[in-house]
Structures are given as structure tokens and as C-alpha cells.
Coordinates of C-alpha atoms and ligand atoms in Angstrom, one line a residue:
X122 CA 7.3 0.9 15.3
X123 CA 9.1 3.8 13.6
X124 CA 10.7 6.2 16.0
X125 CA 12.2 9.5 15.0
X126 CA 14.1 11.4 17.7
X127 CA 15.3 14.9 17.6
X128 CA 15.8 14.9 13.8
X129 CA 17.4 18.0 12.3
X130 CA 18.2 18.5 8.7
X131 CA 19.7 21.3 6.8
X132 CA 20.4 22.1 3.1
X133 CA 23.0 24.6 2.2
X134 CA 23.0 26.1 5.7
X135 CA 19.2 26.4 5.9
X136 CA 17.5 24.5 8.7
X137 CA 14.6 22.6 7.1
X138 CA 13.8 20.2 10.0
X139 CA 14.5 21.3 13.6
X140 CA 14.5 18.7 16.3
X141 CA 11.5 16.7 15.0
X142 CA 10.3 13.8 17.2
X143 CA 7.5 11.5 16.2
X144 CA 6.6 7.9 16.8
X145 CA 4.5 5.8 14.4
X146 CA 3.0 2.9 16.2
X147 CA 2.2 -0.3 14.4
X148 CA -1.4 -0.4 12.9
X149 CA -1.9 3.3 13.4
X150 CA -2.6 6.0 10.8
X151 CA -1.3 9.5 11.1
X152 CA -2.1 12.7 9.1
X153 CA 0.6 15.2 8.8
X154 CA -0.4 18.8 8.1
X155 CA 1.7 21.9 7.5
X156 CA 2.0 24.9 5.3
X157 CA 3.8 24.7 2.0
X158 CA 7.6 24.6 2.5
X159 CA 7.4 23.6 6.2
X160 CA 9.4 20.4 5.5
X161 CA 6.9 17.7 5.2
X162 CA 8.3 16.1 2.0
X163 CA 11.8 16.6 3.4
X164 CA 10.8 14.6 6.5
X165 CA 9.7 11.7 4.4
X166 CA 12.7 11.9 2.2
X167 CA 15.0 11.9 5.2
X168 CA 13.3 8.8 6.7
X169 CA 13.8 7.0 3.4
X170 CA 17.5 7.9 3.3
X171 CA 17.2 10.1 0.2
X172 CA 18.3 13.1 2.3
X173 CA 20.7 12.7 5.3
X174 CA 19.9 14.3 8.6
X175 CA 22.4 16.5 10.3
X176 CA 21.5 15.2 13.8
X177 CA 19.0 12.9 15.5
X178 CA 18.1 9.3 14.9
X179 CA 15.5 7.2 13.0
X180 CA 14.9 3.7 14.3
X181 CA 12.6 1.0 13.0
X182 CA 12.1 -2.5 14.4
X183 CA 15.5 -2.5 16.2
X184 CA 17.3 -1.1 13.2
X185 CA 18.8 2.4 13.0
X186 CA 18.1 3.7 9.6
X187 CA 20.5 6.6 9.8
X188 CA 23.2 5.1 7.6
X189 CA 21.0 3.0 5.4
X190 CA 20.3 3.5 1.7
X191 CA 16.8 3.7 0.3
X192 CA 16.8 0.1 -1.0
X193 CA 17.8 -1.2 2.4
X194 CA 15.1 0.8 4.1
X195 CA 12.5 -0.4 1.6
X196 CA 13.6 -4.0 2.3
X197 CA 13.0 -3.4 6.0
X198 CA 9.4 -2.7 5.1
X199 CA 9.1 1.0 4.7
X200 CA 7.8 2.5 1.4
X201 CA 7.0 6.0 0.3
X202 CA 4.8 7.5 -2.4
X203 CA 6.2 10.7 -3.9
X204 CA 4.3 13.9 -4.0
X205 CA 5.0 14.0 -7.7
X206 CA 5.6 10.4 -8.9
X207 CA 8.3 10.7 -11.5
X208 CA 8.2 9.6 -15.2
X209 CA 10.4 6.6 -15.9
X210 CA 11.0 6.3 -19.6
X211 CA 11.9 2.8 -20.9
X212 CA 10.1 1.0 -18.0
X213 CA 6.5 -0.1 -18.4
X214 CA 4.0 -0.5 -15.6
X215 CA 4.2 -4.2 -16.2
X216 CA 8.0 -4.1 -15.8
X217 CA 7.7 -2.1 -12.6
X218 CA 5.2 -4.6 -11.2
X219 CA 7.7 -7.4 -11.7
X220 CA 10.4 -5.2 -10.0
X221 CA 8.1 -4.6 -7.0
X222 CA 7.3 -8.3 -6.8
X223 CA 11.0 -9.2 -7.2
X224 CA 10.2 -11.3 -10.3
X225 CA 12.1 -11.8 -13.5
X226 CA 11.3 -9.3 -16.3
X227 CA 8.7 -10.7 -18.6
X228 CA 6.9 -12.7 -16.0
X229 CA 3.2 -12.8 -16.6
X230 CA 1.0 -11.3 -13.9
X231 CA -0.6 -13.7 -11.4
X232 CA -4.4 -13.5 -10.8
X233 CA -4.1 -11.7 -7.5
X234 CA -2.0 -8.9 -9.0
X235 CA -4.2 -8.7 -12.1
X236 CA -7.2 -8.2 -9.8
X237 CA -5.4 -5.4 -7.9
X238 CA -4.5 -3.8 -11.3
X239 CA -8.2 -4.0 -12.3
X240 CA -9.5 -2.6 -9.0
X241 CA -7.1 0.3 -9.4
X242 CA -8.4 0.8 -13.0
X243 CA -5.0 0.3 -14.5
X244 CA -5.5 -2.5 -17.0
X245 CA -4.9 -0.3 -20.0
X246 CA -1.7 1.2 -18.6
X247 CA 0.3 -2.0 -18.3
X248 CA 2.2 -1.5 -21.5
X249 CA 2.8 2.2 -21.0
X250 CA 6.0 3.7 -19.7
X251 CA 5.6 4.7 -16.0
X252 CA 3.8 8.0 -15.5
X253 CA 4.7 9.2 -19.0
X254 CA 1.7 11.3 -20.1
X255 CA -0.3 9.9 -17.1
X256 CA -2.9 12.4 -15.6
X257 CA -2.5 13.3 -11.9
X258 CA -5.0 10.7 -10.7
X259 CA -3.5 8.0 -13.0
X260 CA 0.0 8.7 -11.5
X261 CA -1.3 8.4 -8.0
X262 CA -3.2 5.1 -8.7
X263 CA -0.1 3.6 -10.4
X264 CA 2.0 4.7 -7.5
X265 CA -0.4 3.1 -5.0
X266 CA -0.3 -0.1 -6.9
X267 CA 3.5 -0.2 -6.7
X268 CA 3.6 0.5 -3.0
X269 CA 1.0 -2.1 -2.1
X270 CA 2.8 -4.7 -4.2
X271 CA 5.9 -4.1 -2.1
X272 CA 4.0 -5.2 1.0
X273 CA 5.3 -2.5 3.4
X274 CA 4.7 -2.4 7.1
X275 CA 5.0 1.4 7.1
X276 CA 3.6 3.6 4.3
X277 CA 4.8 7.2 4.0
X278 CA 2.4 8.9 1.6
X279 CA 3.1 12.4 0.3
X280 CA -0.1 14.1 -0.6
X281 CA -1.9 11.0 -2.0
X282 CA -5.1 13.1 -2.4
X283 CA -3.6 16.1 -4.3
X284 CA -4.6 16.4 -7.9
X285 CA -6.9 13.4 -7.7
X286 CA -10.6 13.3 -8.6
X287 CA -13.1 12.0 -6.0
X288 CA -13.7 8.7 -7.8
X289 CA -9.9 8.0 -8.1
X290 CA -9.5 9.0 -4.4
X291 CA -12.2 6.6 -3.4
X292 CA -10.5 3.8 -5.4
X293 CA -7.1 4.5 -4.0
X294 CA -8.4 4.8 -0.4
X295 CA -10.4 1.6 -0.6
X296 CA -7.3 -0.4 -1.5
X297 CA -5.2 1.5 1.0
X298 CA -7.6 1.0 3.9
X299 CA -8.0 -2.7 3.1
X300 CA -4.3 -3.1 3.0
X301 CA -3.7 -1.3 6.3
X302 CA -6.4 -3.3 8.1
X303 CA -5.3 -6.7 6.8
X304 CA -1.6 -6.2 7.4
X305 CA -1.8 -4.1 10.6
X306 CA 0.4 -1.6 8.8
X307 CA 1.0 2.0 9.8
X308 CA 0.9 5.1 7.6
X309 CA 1.9 8.7 7.8
X310 CA -0.2 10.6 5.3
X311 CA 0.7 14.2 4.3
X312 CA -2.5 16.0 3.4
X313 CA -3.6 19.6 3.1
X314 CA -7.4 19.5 3.0
X315 CA -7.7 16.2 4.6
X316 CA -10.3 14.8 2.1
X317 CA -8.6 11.5 2.4
X318 CA -10.0 11.2 6.0
X319 CA -13.5 10.7 4.5
X320 CA -12.2 7.3 3.3
X321 CA -9.3 6.4 5.5
X322 CA -9.5 6.0 9.3
X323 CA -6.9 8.3 10.7
X324 CA -6.0 7.9 14.3
X325 CA -4.0 11.1 15.0
X326 CA -3.0 14.3 13.3
X327 CA 0.1 16.4 13.7
X328 CA 1.4 19.7 12.4
X329 CA 4.8 20.5 11.0
X330 CA 5.4 24.2 11.3
X331 CA 8.7 26.1 10.9
X332 CA 10.5 22.7 10.6
X333 CA 9.2 21.3 13.9
X334 CA 6.3 19.0 14.8
X335 CA 4.4 20.6 17.6
X336 CA 0.8 19.7 17.8
X337 CA -0.8 16.3 18.1
X338 CA -4.5 15.8 18.3
X339 CA -7.7 14.8 16.5
X340 CA -7.0 15.5 12.8
X341 CA -10.4 16.9 12.3
X342 CA -9.8 19.5 15.1
X343 CA -6.6 20.4 13.4
X344 CA -8.3 21.1 10.1
X345 CA -10.8 23.2 11.9
X346 CA -8.1 25.1 13.6
X347 CA -6.1 25.6 10.4
X348 CA -9.2 26.9 8.5
X349 CA -10.4 29.2 11.3
X350 CA -7.2 30.4 13.0
X351 CA -4.3 29.4 10.8
X352 CA -1.3 27.2 11.2
X353 CA 0.4 29.4 13.8
X354 CA -2.5 29.0 16.1
X355 CA -2.4 25.2 15.8
X356 CA 1.1 25.4 17.0
X357 CA -0.2 27.0 20.1
X358 CA -2.7 24.2 20.8
X359 CA -2.8 22.9 24.4
X360 CA -0.7 19.8 23.4
X361 CA 2.2 22.0 22.4
X362 CA 5.4 20.1 22.9
X363 CA 8.1 18.8 20.6
X364 CA 8.8 15.5 22.4
X365 CA 5.2 14.4 22.9
X366 CA 5.5 11.2 20.8
X367 CA 2.0 10.1 19.8
X368 CA 0.0 11.7 22.5
Ligands
LIG132 P1 6.7 20.8 2.1 O1 6.7 19.4 1.6 O2 6.3 20.9 3.5 O3 5.9 21.7 1.2 P2 9.5 20.6 1.5 O4 9.9 19.6 2.5 O5 9.3 20.2 0.1 O6 8.2 21.3 2.0 O7 10.5 21.8 1.6 C1 10.9 22.5 2.8 C2 11.8 23.6 2.5 O8 13.1 23.1 2.1 C3 11.4 24.5 1.3 O9 11.7 25.9 1.6 C4 12.2 24.0 0.1 O10 12.4 25.0 -0.8 C5 13.5 23.6 0.8 N1 14.2 22.5 0.1 C6 13.8 21.3 -0.1 N2 14.7 20.6 -0.8 C7 15.7 21.4 -1.1 C8 16.9 21.3 -1.9 N3 17.2 20.2 -2.5 N4 17.7 22.4 -2.0 C9 17.3 23.6 -1.4 N5 16.2 23.8 -0.6 C10 15.4 22.7 -0.5
LIG133 MG1 5.8 18.5 0.0

């Protein structure tokens, strides 16, 4: 279980996250909504130790993550997918697969990995440098491959459905859902339109607004509220509270 309590974070005096509390239970999938600039990516980056919080705590499986670096956090079983997966020149997808699997460079792919590469339609990308001249959907498929190979217990996914065509989205989601089910993993998925919920079973939705998480309820109701009334009205939903946990 990943437990975030009263997390605040500021950059250059500007409060980006204010007193955020959220608990991710094992085996559960959460959708995180919020307008552009509300702090969704910052939240994930702070959990991963890329940004440091100014106050509050992040605990996972009896470990406090507060002073840990990204590699230590990854080793504990938490992985993230970037909103914009970066180009890594000089490193091929095959090299990266061996890094994810903690194998020596040059190691040939085993059959199970090859099958996953094929299912994600990435066979012809193995010799290419990571994300260099990849399309949006290709980047997201390659990113999903790397995450799944690391065998995380918690997946933090920053807009896995943005810039992805429907066929690629289905491909990504099929692997993601199978992985979550088989491994009883949990996931926090940042999404705007929620298309991903057509292919992934999401248990609970929440909204980050003005740096705080306020509203927890059925994700489809949240989308309806956002499209009919706007984010501000979601914040006023009956479940309004900042310490509500997962209820
Ligand atoms: P979201 O993912 O919800 O769209 P972000 O977490 O990316 O929002 O950003 C939240 C706010 O924090 C934005 O106003 C953004 O400009 C600001 N921000 C994020 N990172 C930095 C940074 N390194 N320096 C200054 N401002 C930042
Ligand atoms: Mg973002």
C-alpha cells in the first residue's frame, strides 16, 4: 500500500501541491483527473523522488520514501511512465530491455520478453535509439514495455492515453490490465478524457484541483461532472474532504 499524507511541494516559492493525502491500496486502480497545471505530474514526480516535498510523508510497504532516490524507489517496486517519454540517444530499445531486466548488455532476449515485444508491436524498434523519432503512440508502447519488464507493484502512469491512437491504446491497455490482474498490482493513472477506462477497470477516481486532492468517487461520474459543470464543481462534490483516503 502506498500512503501519501499531507504532502506539500513548492517550486521557487509557488505552492504546487498543498496538503495532498491519498492512499493507493494493493490491487486497486485509480484515475487522477485535474486541469492542466494542477500538479498531477508534480505529484507523480514527487512520489518517485524526482522532486522533493516541502512537507508531508510518502510511505510504501513500511518504508518512508521521503529521503530515497528514484533508483531506490524503483527497486522497492514503484515505477512511473512519463507524460513525455524522453529520447535517450546512444541507448537502443534492446539495451534498455536488458537494463530493465538487470541483464548484461548484449544479452539475447528470452522468449517471454520477445513475446511481449511482439504483442506491443515493437519488433522493428529493438535496434533503434529509445524514442528517437518515435511517434507518440510508439513512445507510449515502448514505455509500457519498459515498465512491465521492471515488474512493479505500483504503477504511476502519466497520461498513458494522450497522443495514442485507439489501436495502440487497446494494445497498451490489454498488457497493462493483464499485468495488474496477474500481479495484484495497483496503479494511479492520470487521464483527461478517461478513454483508458474503456479498456482498464478503474476502481476509483479523484480530482486534483488547485494543488489539492478533494474529490473521490466513481471515475465516470467525475468525467460527467467535469464535462457538464467543470472542475471547480467537482471539487464541491458531496465527498469533499482532503483527508478522505480512498473513500
Ligand atoms: P499537470 O501535470 O497537472 O498539468 P504539472 O504538475 O506539470 O501540472 O505542473 C503544475 C504547476 O507547476 C504548473 O503551473 C507548472 O508550470 C509548475 N511547475 C512544474 N514544474 C516546475 C518547475 N520545474 N519550475 C517551475 N514551475 C514548475
Ligand atoms: Mg502533467
